[in-house]
């Protein structure tokens, strides 16, 4: 009897813990969403409601009417998109060579790639600044895309090399027996098999570039090439006392919802990709 | 014959990457080392002047650098420590069998999916001294006697930022540790059950030792991330002396003070500090490997 009671208590405590973990994880984002749908007087209340009543879309209208937020979104899409695309193309070629072909300095190259993933971005800030000025790429899409390769490229190579290594040898050998060249083998046989890996890797690289702040903050002026993280961080009112929290939350939700949806849709693969990138070290 | 052709093709495939790496990492890094021996401003208003080790000598007695280093160490110690403990707890919860397990796994992915800048802004709003929901809930439940200005109080601001980082990064830790837990074969627990070992004993004698490799990898990743922290601190408190990290101070010297020479020396110092941590960890990992 007491043993049964103890089991019930343990079960209840366990589920209380589970509920706590879920609330802790989800509540801050829920609060941002709620805040973005409240009119300013409901937002700045000492007794705020925990549901979006009264409801308004005016914060979202402010975001797009006020600053150049639409432009910032397009900038982010272009910069993160091209950085990802270039990294995937270069990454597939290198990863195939590193994971599949006879390549004597393979370990040296892999060490360089690994070192770059651990590299503090801030350590090349001054050098990159000077270089972008020299190349006339300061405050341009090209400059940001170029500097983002510093972290997207080593990441894609590292993860994709893992994928290529995991593929069965027989397929490749069969292609060679049929007289295919290594390049044909890569394009016709290996690449289709790495499809899911490419999607996951591309997604993770895109998220990294989409979220990047330090380079975007330092290498852009004005709204010409400014990306959304910089825009959100610098959203200000007329004075420090008038921070437009409603609009900031609306902008935050706009930037985050696509990411959250993508992550939830691809969650199995993302978890696999993340752990592959980290654990296979 | 095939292998020679393979090697040639491999070189050809790797070549574009090597060129890009040389350009985006090699060349800027060389510039950083070069200018760290010069007195130079970032707009090149004046001709750079060679000063030898002067920047490095200044760095050794620069109180701002020391403060930033100390802030970074505190941030790293507390955030990585808490993330490891919480991450392990969450990984163990998700690993056990119960209804709604998938829901928990999905929920913990949300903080991970949110951009750091957005998470910093969200928490800045939640920690607002008057209208912030943390103050509202805290005073209602009686946990806080009065409303607290978390980000203006010099004693609370770093802990507050650490709490934000813990919220954001714990899921990553939990996912890595969960992957480690799933690699442990379940039959050893059955054997331990038969031998009459309690769950508590099983955790300390089986789970933890077998999880050590995954734990060490996760620790390395998070420590290196924490040592170079910039986004969360800069967005929440800017260049505030009580919180600025090495990376924040580095950007301040380069961009706000326009000091290319000294800023480059700070960059080199950060690189060296991170390398020291990598080497220490690698030796530790080597030690773990030898014990097996």
Coordinates of C-alpha atoms in Angstrom, one line a residue:
Chain A
X1 CA 0.0 0.0 0.0
X2 CA 2.7 2.5 1.0
X3 CA 4.8 1.3 -1.9
X4 CA 2.0 2.0 -4.3
X5 CA 1.5 5.5 -2.8
X6 CA 5.3 6.2 -3.2
X7 CA 5.1 5.2 -6.9
X8 CA 2.2 7.6 -7.4
X9 CA 4.1 10.4 -5.7
X10 CA 7.2 9.7 -7.7
X11 CA 5.1 9.8 -10.9
X12 CA 3.5 13.1 -10.0
X13 CA 6.9 14.7 -9.1
X14 CA 8.4 13.4 -12.4
X15 CA 5.5 15.0 -14.4
X16 CA 5.8 18.2 -12.5
X17 CA 9.5 18.3 -13.5
X18 CA 8.5 17.6 -17.1
X19 CA 6.0 20.4 -17.1
X20 CA 8.5 22.8 -15.6
X21 CA 11.1 22.0 -18.3
X22 CA 8.5 22.6 -21.1
X23 CA 7.3 25.9 -19.5
X24 CA 10.8 27.1 -19.0
X25 CA 11.7 26.3 -22.6
X26 CA 8.6 27.7 -24.2
X27 CA 7.4 30.5 -22.0
X28 CA 9.9 33.3 -23.1
X29 CA 9.0 32.8 -26.8
X30 CA 5.3 32.6 -25.9
X31 CA 5.7 35.9 -24.0
X32 CA 7.4 37.6 -27.0
X33 CA 4.5 36.4 -29.3
X34 CA 1.9 37.7 -26.8
X35 CA 3.7 41.0 -26.4
X36 CA 3.8 41.5 -30.2
X37 CA 0.0 41.3 -30.4
X38 CA -0.7 43.8 -27.6
X39 CA -1.4 47.5 -28.0
X40 CA 1.2 49.7 -26.2
X41 CA -1.1 50.6 -23.3
X42 CA -1.7 46.9 -22.5
X43 CA 2.0 46.2 -23.0
X44 CA 3.1 48.9 -20.4
X45 CA 0.8 47.7 -17.7
X46 CA 1.8 46.7 -14.2
X47 CA -0.8 43.9 -14.4
X48 CA -0.2 42.5 -17.9
X49 CA -2.5 39.8 -19.3
X50 CA -1.2 36.4 -20.2
X51 CA -3.3 36.1 -23.3
X52 CA -3.2 38.6 -26.3
X53 CA -6.5 40.4 -25.3
X54 CA -6.9 43.2 -26.4
X55 CA -5.5 42.0 -29.7
X56 CA -3.9 44.3 -32.4
X57 CA -1.7 44.0 -35.4
X58 CA -0.5 47.6 -35.1
X59 CA 3.0 46.6 -33.8
X60 CA 3.5 44.6 -37.0
X61 CA 2.4 47.6 -39.1
X62 CA 4.9 49.8 -37.2
X63 CA 7.7 47.4 -38.0
X64 CA 7.1 47.6 -41.7
X65 CA 6.2 51.3 -41.9
X66 CA 8.8 52.7 -39.6
X67 CA 12.4 51.6 -40.3
X68 CA 13.7 49.8 -43.4
X69 CA 12.8 46.4 -41.9
X70 CA 11.5 44.9 -45.2
X71 CA 14.9 45.8 -46.7
X72 CA 16.7 44.3 -43.8
X73 CA 14.8 41.0 -44.3
X74 CA 15.7 40.9 -48.0
X75 CA 19.3 41.7 -47.1
X76 CA 19.4 38.8 -44.6
X77 CA 17.8 36.4 -47.1
X78 CA 20.3 37.3 -49.9
X79 CA 23.4 37.2 -47.6
X80 CA 22.5 34.0 -45.7
X81 CA 21.3 32.4 -48.9
X82 CA 24.4 33.0 -51.0
X83 CA 26.8 32.2 -48.1
X84 CA 25.0 28.8 -47.7
X85 CA 24.9 28.1 -51.5
X86 CA 28.6 28.8 -52.0
X87 CA 29.5 26.8 -48.9
X88 CA 27.5 23.8 -50.1
X89 CA 29.0 23.8 -53.5
X90 CA 32.6 24.1 -52.3
X91 CA 31.8 21.9 -49.3
X92 CA 30.5 19.0 -51.4
X93 CA 33.6 19.0 -53.7
X94 CA 36.0 19.1 -50.7
X95 CA 34.1 16.7 -48.6
X96 CA 34.0 14.1 -51.4
X97 CA 37.7 14.4 -51.8
X98 CA 38.3 14.3 -48.0
X99 CA 35.9 11.5 -47.3
X100 CA 36.2 9.3 -50.4
X101 CA 39.3 9.8 -52.5
X102 CA 43.0 9.0 -52.1
X103 CA 44.3 12.3 -50.8
X104 CA 47.6 12.3 -48.9
X105 CA 47.3 15.6 -47.0
X106 CA 43.8 14.7 -46.0
X107 CA 44.4 15.0 -42.2
X108 CA 46.2 18.3 -42.5
X109 CA 43.2 19.8 -44.4
X110 CA 40.8 18.3 -41.9
X111 CA 42.8 19.8 -39.0
X112 CA 42.6 23.2 -40.7
X113 CA 38.9 22.9 -41.1
X114 CA 38.4 21.8 -37.5
X115 CA 40.6 24.6 -36.2
X116 CA 38.5 27.1 -38.2
X117 CA 35.2 25.9 -36.6
X118 CA 36.7 26.6 -33.2
X119 CA 38.1 29.9 -34.3
X120 CA 36.9 33.1 -32.5
X121 CA 35.3 35.4 -35.2
X122 CA 36.5 38.5 -33.3
X123 CA 40.1 37.5 -33.8
X124 CA 40.0 38.3 -37.5
X125 CA 37.7 41.4 -37.1
X126 CA 40.4 43.9 -37.8
X127 CA 42.1 42.0 -40.6
X128 CA 38.7 41.4 -42.3
X129 CA 37.8 45.0 -41.9
X130 CA 41.0 46.1 -43.6
X131 CA 40.6 43.5 -46.3
X132 CA 37.0 44.4 -47.1
X133 CA 38.1 48.0 -47.4
X134 CA 40.9 47.0 -49.8
X135 CA 38.6 44.9 -51.9
X136 CA 36.0 47.7 -51.9
X137 CA 33.5 45.3 -50.4
X138 CA 32.7 47.2 -47.2
X139 CA 29.0 47.7 -46.6
X140 CA 28.0 45.4 -49.5
X141 CA 26.3 42.0 -49.8
X142 CA 29.5 40.6 -51.3
X143 CA 31.5 41.7 -48.3
X144 CA 29.1 40.0 -45.8
X145 CA 28.8 36.8 -47.9
X146 CA 32.6 36.7 -48.3
X147 CA 33.2 37.1 -44.5
X148 CA 30.5 34.6 -43.6
X149 CA 32.4 31.9 -45.5
X150 CA 34.8 32.0 -42.6
X151 CA 32.3 29.9 -40.5
X152 CA 29.8 28.4 -43.0
X153 CA 32.4 26.8 -45.2
X154 CA 34.3 24.8 -42.5
X155 CA 31.1 23.8 -40.9
X156 CA 29.6 22.3 -44.2
X157 CA 32.9 20.6 -45.0
X158 CA 33.1 19.0 -41.6
X159 CA 29.6 17.7 -41.5
X160 CA 29.5 16.6 -45.2
X161 CA 32.8 14.7 -44.9
X162 CA 31.1 12.7 -42.2
X163 CA 28.1 11.9 -44.4
X164 CA 30.4 10.9 -47.3
X165 CA 32.4 8.6 -45.1
X166 CA 29.2 6.9 -43.9
X167 CA 28.2 5.8 -47.4
X168 CA 28.8 2.1 -48.3
X169 CA 31.9 1.4 -50.4
X170 CA 30.1 -1.1 -52.7
X171 CA 28.2 1.5 -54.6
X172 CA 31.3 3.4 -55.5
X173 CA 33.1 0.3 -56.6
X174 CA 30.2 -0.8 -58.7
X175 CA 30.3 2.6 -60.5
X176 CA 34.0 2.3 -61.1
X177 CA 33.6 -1.3 -62.5
X178 CA 31.0 0.1 -64.9
X179 CA 33.7 2.5 -66.1
X180 CA 32.5 5.7 -64.4
X181 CA 35.1 8.4 -63.6
X182 CA 35.4 9.6 -60.0
X183 CA 33.6 12.8 -61.0
X184 CA 30.7 10.9 -62.6
X185 CA 30.6 8.7 -59.5
X186 CA 30.3 11.8 -57.3
X187 CA 27.5 13.5 -59.4
X188 CA 25.5 10.4 -60.4
X189 CA 25.9 8.0 -57.5
X190 CA 27.1 9.8 -54.3
X191 CA 25.4 13.1 -54.5
X192 CA 21.8 11.8 -54.7
X193 CA 22.6 9.6 -51.7
X194 CA 23.7 12.6 -49.6
X195 CA 20.6 14.6 -50.5
X196 CA 19.1 14.5 -46.9
X197 CA 22.5 15.4 -45.5
X198 CA 22.8 18.3 -47.9
X199 CA 19.4 19.7 -46.8
X200 CA 20.3 19.5 -43.1
X201 CA 23.8 20.9 -43.5
X202 CA 22.4 23.7 -45.7
X203 CA 19.7 24.5 -43.2
X204 CA 22.2 24.7 -40.3
X205 CA 24.6 26.8 -42.2
X206 CA 21.8 29.1 -43.3
X207 CA 20.7 29.5 -39.6
X208 CA 24.2 30.4 -38.6
X209 CA 24.5 33.0 -41.3
X210 CA 20.9 34.3 -40.7
X211 CA 21.7 34.8 -37.0
X212 CA 25.2 36.3 -37.3
X213 CA 25.6 39.6 -35.6
X214 CA 29.2 40.7 -35.0
X215 CA 30.3 41.0 -38.7
X216 CA 27.0 42.4 -39.8
X217 CA 27.2 45.0 -37.1
X218 CA 30.8 46.0 -38.0
X219 CA 30.8 45.7 -41.8
X220 CA 27.6 47.6 -42.6
X221 CA 26.5 51.3 -42.3
X222 CA 23.0 52.4 -42.8
X223 CA 20.3 50.1 -44.3
X224 CA 21.9 49.3 -47.6
X225 CA 23.3 45.9 -46.5
X226 CA 22.2 45.8 -42.9
X227 CA 20.7 42.4 -41.8
X228 CA 17.9 41.7 -39.4
X229 CA 19.8 40.9 -36.2
X230 CA 21.5 44.3 -36.4
X231 CA 18.2 46.0 -37.1
X232 CA 16.5 44.3 -34.2
X233 CA 19.3 45.1 -31.8
X234 CA 19.3 48.8 -32.8
X235 CA 15.6 49.3 -32.9
X236 CA 15.2 52.4 -30.8
X237 CA 12.6 55.1 -29.8
X238 CA 13.2 58.8 -29.8
X239 CA 14.8 58.6 -26.3
X240 CA 16.2 55.8 -24.3
X241 CA 13.0 55.9 -22.2
X242 CA 10.8 55.2 -25.2
X243 CA 12.0 51.7 -26.2
X244 CA 9.3 50.4 -28.6
X245 CA 9.1 46.9 -27.0
X246 CA 6.0 46.0 -29.0
X247 CA 7.6 46.6 -32.3
X248 CA 10.8 44.9 -31.2
X249 CA 8.9 41.8 -30.2
X250 CA 6.9 41.9 -33.5
X251 CA 10.2 42.1 -35.5
X252 CA 11.6 39.3 -33.3
X253 CA 8.6 37.1 -34.0
X254 CA 8.9 37.7 -37.8
X255 CA 12.5 36.7 -37.8
X256 CA 12.1 33.7 -35.5
X257 CA 8.9 32.0 -36.6
X258 CA 10.3 30.7 -39.9
X259 CA 13.3 29.3 -38.0
X260 CA 11.1 27.6 -35.3
X261 CA 8.9 26.1 -38.0
X262 CA 11.9 24.8 -40.0
X263 CA 13.5 23.4 -36.9
X264 CA 10.3 21.6 -35.8
X265 CA 9.7 20.2 -39.3
X266 CA 13.2 18.9 -39.7
X267 CA 13.8 18.2 -36.0
X268 CA 14.9 14.5 -36.4
X269 CA 17.4 15.4 -39.1
X270 CA 18.7 18.5 -37.4
X271 CA 19.4 16.7 -34.2
X272 CA 21.2 14.0 -36.2
X273 CA 23.2 16.6 -38.1
X274 CA 24.1 18.6 -35.0
X275 CA 25.4 15.6 -33.1
X276 CA 27.2 14.3 -36.3
X277 CA 29.0 17.7 -36.6
X278 CA 30.0 17.7 -32.9
X279 CA 30.4 14.1 -31.9
X280 CA 32.4 12.8 -34.8
X281 CA 35.4 15.0 -33.8
Chain B
X1 CA 46.5 4.2 -62.2
X2 CA 43.1 4.9 -60.7
X3 CA 44.7 6.1 -57.4
X4 CA 46.9 8.6 -59.2
X5 CA 43.9 10.0 -61.1
X6 CA 42.0 10.0 -57.8
X7 CA 44.7 12.0 -56.0
X8 CA 44.8 14.5 -58.9
X9 CA 41.1 14.9 -58.8
X10 CA 41.1 15.3 -55.1
X11 CA 43.5 18.2 -55.3
X12 CA 41.4 19.8 -57.9
X13 CA 38.3 19.5 -55.8
X14 CA 39.9 20.8 -52.6
X15 CA 41.7 23.6 -54.3
X16 CA 38.8 26.2 -54.4
X17 CA 38.2 25.6 -50.7
X18 CA 41.9 26.1 -49.9
X19 CA 41.9 29.3 -51.9
X20 CA 38.8 30.6 -50.0
X21 CA 40.3 29.6 -46.7
X22 CA 43.5 31.4 -47.4
X23 CA 41.6 34.5 -48.4
X24 CA 38.9 34.6 -45.6
X25 CA 41.0 33.2 -42.7
X26 CA 44.7 33.2 -43.6
X27 CA 45.1 36.6 -45.0
X28 CA 43.1 38.5 -42.4
X29 CA 44.8 36.6 -39.6
X30 CA 48.2 37.5 -41.0
X31 CA 47.1 41.1 -41.1
X32 CA 46.0 40.9 -37.4
X33 CA 49.4 39.6 -36.4
X34 CA 51.2 42.2 -38.6
X35 CA 49.3 45.2 -37.2
X36 CA 49.6 44.1 -33.6
X37 CA 53.2 45.3 -33.9
X38 CA 52.2 48.7 -35.2
X39 CA 50.7 51.9 -33.9
X40 CA 47.9 52.4 -36.4
X41 CA 44.3 53.7 -36.7
X42 CA 41.7 51.7 -38.5
X43 CA 40.9 54.4 -41.1
X44 CA 44.7 54.8 -41.9
X45 CA 44.5 58.6 -41.3
X46 CA 48.2 58.3 -40.4
X47 CA 50.9 56.1 -41.7
X48 CA 51.2 52.9 -39.5
X49 CA 54.4 53.1 -37.3
X50 CA 56.3 50.0 -36.2
X51 CA 56.4 49.8 -32.4
X52 CA 57.6 46.3 -31.7
X53 CA 56.0 44.7 -28.6
X54 CA 54.6 48.0 -27.2
X55 CA 51.0 47.0 -27.8
X56 CA 51.5 43.7 -25.9
X57 CA 53.3 45.4 -23.1
X58 CA 50.4 47.8 -22.7
X59 CA 47.9 44.9 -22.8
X60 CA 49.6 43.3 -19.8
X61 CA 48.9 46.3 -17.6
X62 CA 45.6 47.4 -19.2
X63 CA 43.0 47.3 -16.4
X64 CA 40.1 47.2 -19.0
X65 CA 41.6 44.1 -20.6
X66 CA 42.0 42.4 -17.2
X67 CA 38.4 43.3 -16.3
X68 CA 37.1 41.9 -19.6
X69 CA 39.2 38.7 -19.2
X70 CA 37.8 38.2 -15.6
X71 CA 34.2 38.9 -16.9
X72 CA 34.7 36.3 -19.6
X73 CA 36.1 33.7 -17.3
X74 CA 33.2 34.2 -14.8
X75 CA 30.7 34.0 -17.7
X76 CA 32.3 30.9 -19.1
X77 CA 32.5 29.1 -15.7
X78 CA 29.0 29.7 -14.6
X79 CA 27.2 29.4 -17.9
X80 CA 29.0 26.2 -19.0
X81 CA 28.7 24.7 -15.5
X82 CA 24.9 25.4 -15.2
X83 CA 24.3 24.3 -18.8
X84 CA 26.1 21.0 -18.2
X85 CA 24.1 20.2 -15.1
X86 CA 20.7 21.3 -16.5
X87 CA 21.5 19.8 -19.9
X88 CA 22.3 16.4 -18.2
X89 CA 19.1 16.6 -16.2
X90 CA 17.0 17.3 -19.3
X91 CA 18.8 14.6 -21.3
X92 CA 18.0 12.1 -18.6
X93 CA 14.4 13.1 -18.5
X94 CA 14.0 12.9 -22.3
X95 CA 15.9 9.6 -22.3
X96 CA 13.5 7.9 -19.9
X97 CA 10.3 6.4 -21.2
X98 CA 7.1 8.3 -20.6
X99 CA 4.1 9.7 -22.4
X100 CA 4.7 13.1 -24.1
X101 CA 8.4 12.5 -24.5
X102 CA 8.4 13.8 -28.1
X103 CA 6.7 16.9 -26.9
X104 CA 9.5 17.7 -24.4
X105 CA 12.1 17.1 -27.1
X106 CA 10.3 19.5 -29.4
X107 CA 9.9 22.1 -26.7
X108 CA 13.6 22.2 -25.7
X109 CA 14.5 22.8 -29.4
X110 CA 12.7 26.2 -29.3
X111 CA 15.4 28.1 -27.3
X112 CA 18.0 26.7 -29.6
X113 CA 16.1 27.8 -32.7
X114 CA 15.9 31.4 -31.6
X115 CA 18.6 33.8 -32.8
X116 CA 20.9 35.0 -30.0
X117 CA 20.1 38.6 -30.7
X118 CA 16.4 37.9 -30.5
X119 CA 16.7 35.9 -27.3
X120 CA 18.7 38.8 -25.8
X121 CA 16.0 41.3 -26.7
X122 CA 13.2 39.0 -25.5
X123 CA 14.9 38.6 -22.1
X124 CA 15.7 42.3 -21.9
X125 CA 12.0 42.9 -22.2
X126 CA 11.1 40.2 -19.7
X127 CA 13.7 41.6 -17.2
X128 CA 12.4 45.2 -17.6
X129 CA 12.5 46.9 -14.3
X130 CA 8.9 48.1 -14.3
X131 CA 6.8 46.2 -16.9
X132 CA 9.0 43.0 -17.2
X133 CA 7.1 39.8 -16.7
X134 CA 9.8 38.4 -14.4
X135 CA 9.2 41.3 -12.0
X136 CA 5.4 40.9 -12.3
X137 CA 5.4 37.2 -11.5
X138 CA 8.2 37.5 -8.9
X139 CA 6.4 40.2 -6.9
X140 CA 3.0 38.4 -7.2
X141 CA 4.4 35.1 -5.9
X142 CA 6.3 36.9 -3.2
X143 CA 9.7 35.8 -4.4
X144 CA 10.7 39.4 -5.0
X145 CA 9.8 41.9 -2.3
X146 CA 10.1 44.9 -4.7
X147 CA 10.7 45.2 -8.4
X148 CA 14.4 44.7 -9.4
X149 CA 16.4 46.5 -12.1
X150 CA 18.3 43.4 -13.1
X151 CA 20.2 45.0 -15.9
X152 CA 21.1 48.2 -14.0
X153 CA 22.3 46.6 -10.8
X154 CA 26.1 46.0 -11.2
X155 CA 25.8 42.9 -8.9
X156 CA 22.9 41.3 -10.8
X157 CA 23.7 42.2 -14.4
X158 CA 26.2 39.5 -15.1
X159 CA 24.2 36.7 -13.4
X160 CA 21.2 37.9 -15.4
X161 CA 23.1 37.6 -18.7
X162 CA 24.4 34.2 -17.6
X163 CA 20.8 33.1 -17.0
X164 CA 19.9 34.2 -20.5
X165 CA 22.8 32.3 -22.0
X166 CA 21.8 29.2 -20.0
X167 CA 18.3 29.4 -21.3
X168 CA 19.5 29.6 -24.9
X169 CA 22.3 27.0 -24.8
X170 CA 21.1 24.3 -22.5
X171 CA 19.1 22.6 -25.3
X172 CA 22.3 22.1 -27.3
X173 CA 24.0 20.6 -24.4
X174 CA 20.9 18.3 -23.7
X175 CA 20.8 17.2 -27.3
X176 CA 24.5 16.3 -27.4
X177 CA 24.2 14.4 -24.1
X178 CA 21.0 12.7 -25.2
X179 CA 22.9 11.4 -28.3
X180 CA 25.6 10.1 -25.9
X181 CA 23.0 8.4 -23.6
X182 CA 21.4 6.6 -26.6
X183 CA 24.8 5.0 -27.4
X184 CA 24.8 3.2 -24.1
X185 CA 23.5 -0.3 -24.5
X186 CA 20.4 -0.9 -22.3
X187 CA 21.3 -4.5 -21.4
X188 CA 24.0 -3.4 -19.0
X189 CA 21.3 -1.7 -16.9
X190 CA 19.3 -5.0 -16.9
X191 CA 22.4 -6.8 -15.6
X192 CA 22.8 -4.1 -12.9
X193 CA 19.1 -4.5 -11.9
X194 CA 19.6 -8.2 -11.5
X195 CA 22.7 -7.5 -9.3
X196 CA 20.4 -5.3 -7.2
X197 CA 22.1 -2.0 -7.9
X198 CA 19.9 1.0 -7.1
X199 CA 19.1 3.6 -9.9
X200 CA 21.3 6.1 -8.0
X201 CA 24.3 3.6 -8.0
X202 CA 23.6 2.9 -11.7
X203 CA 23.9 6.6 -12.5
X204 CA 27.2 7.1 -10.8
X205 CA 28.9 3.8 -11.8
X206 CA 27.4 3.2 -15.3
X207 CA 25.8 6.2 -16.9
X208 CA 28.3 8.9 -15.9
X209 CA 31.5 7.0 -16.8
X210 CA 30.0 5.8 -20.1
X211 CA 28.8 9.3 -20.9
X212 CA 32.1 11.0 -20.3
X213 CA 33.3 11.1 -23.9
X214 CA 30.0 12.8 -25.0
X215 CA 30.3 15.1 -22.0
X216 CA 33.8 16.2 -22.8
X217 CA 33.0 17.0 -26.4
X218 CA 29.9 19.0 -25.3
X219 CA 32.0 20.8 -22.7
X220 CA 34.7 21.7 -25.3
X221 CA 32.2 23.1 -27.7
X222 CA 30.3 25.1 -25.1
X223 CA 33.5 26.4 -23.4
X224 CA 34.9 27.7 -26.7
X225 CA 31.6 29.3 -27.5
X226 CA 31.4 31.0 -24.1
X227 CA 35.0 32.3 -24.3
X228 CA 34.2 34.2 -27.5
X229 CA 30.8 35.4 -26.3
X230 CA 29.8 38.7 -28.0
X231 CA 26.1 38.8 -29.1
X232 CA 24.2 38.3 -25.8
X233 CA 26.4 40.7 -23.8
X234 CA 26.7 43.5 -26.4
X235 CA 22.9 43.5 -27.1
X236 CA 21.9 43.5 -23.5
X237 CA 24.4 45.9 -21.9
X238 CA 26.7 47.2 -24.7
X239 CA 30.2 48.1 -23.5
X240 CA 29.2 48.3 -19.8
X241 CA 32.4 47.6 -17.7
X242 CA 30.6 45.2 -15.4
X243 CA 29.8 42.8 -18.2
X244 CA 31.9 43.4 -21.2
X245 CA 33.6 40.3 -22.5
X246 CA 37.0 40.0 -24.3
X247 CA 35.2 40.0 -27.6
X248 CA 33.1 43.1 -26.7
X249 CA 36.3 44.9 -25.5
X250 CA 38.1 43.9 -28.7
X251 CA 35.5 45.4 -30.9
X252 CA 35.4 48.5 -28.7
X253 CA 39.2 49.0 -29.2
X254 CA 39.0 48.5 -32.9
X255 CA 35.8 50.3 -33.9
X256 CA 35.0 52.8 -31.1
X257 CA 38.6 53.7 -30.3
X258 CA 39.7 53.1 -34.0
X259 CA 42.9 51.6 -32.6
X260 CA 43.9 49.0 -35.2
X261 CA 47.3 48.3 -33.6
X262 CA 46.2 47.7 -30.0
X263 CA 42.9 46.1 -31.1
X264 CA 44.9 43.6 -33.2
X265 CA 47.0 42.8 -30.1
X266 CA 43.9 42.1 -28.2
X267 CA 42.7 39.8 -31.0
X268 CA 45.9 37.8 -30.8
X269 CA 45.6 37.6 -27.0
X270 CA 42.0 36.1 -27.4
X271 CA 43.3 33.6 -29.9
X272 CA 46.1 32.5 -27.6
X273 CA 43.7 32.2 -24.6
X274 CA 41.4 30.0 -26.6
X275 CA 44.3 27.9 -27.9
X276 CA 45.4 27.4 -24.3
X277 CA 41.9 26.0 -23.4
X278 CA 41.9 23.8 -26.5
X279 CA 45.3 22.3 -25.6
X280 CA 44.2 21.8 -21.9
X281 CA 41.1 20.0 -23.0
X282 CA 42.9 17.9 -25.6
X283 CA 45.3 16.7 -22.9
X284 CA 42.4 15.9 -20.7
X285 CA 40.6 14.0 -23.5
X286 CA 43.9 12.2 -24.2
X287 CA 43.9 11.2 -20.5
X288 CA 40.3 9.9 -20.7
X289 CA 41.2 7.9 -23.8
X290 CA 44.1 6.2 -22.1
X291 CA 42.0 5.1 -19.1
X292 CA 39.8 3.0 -21.4

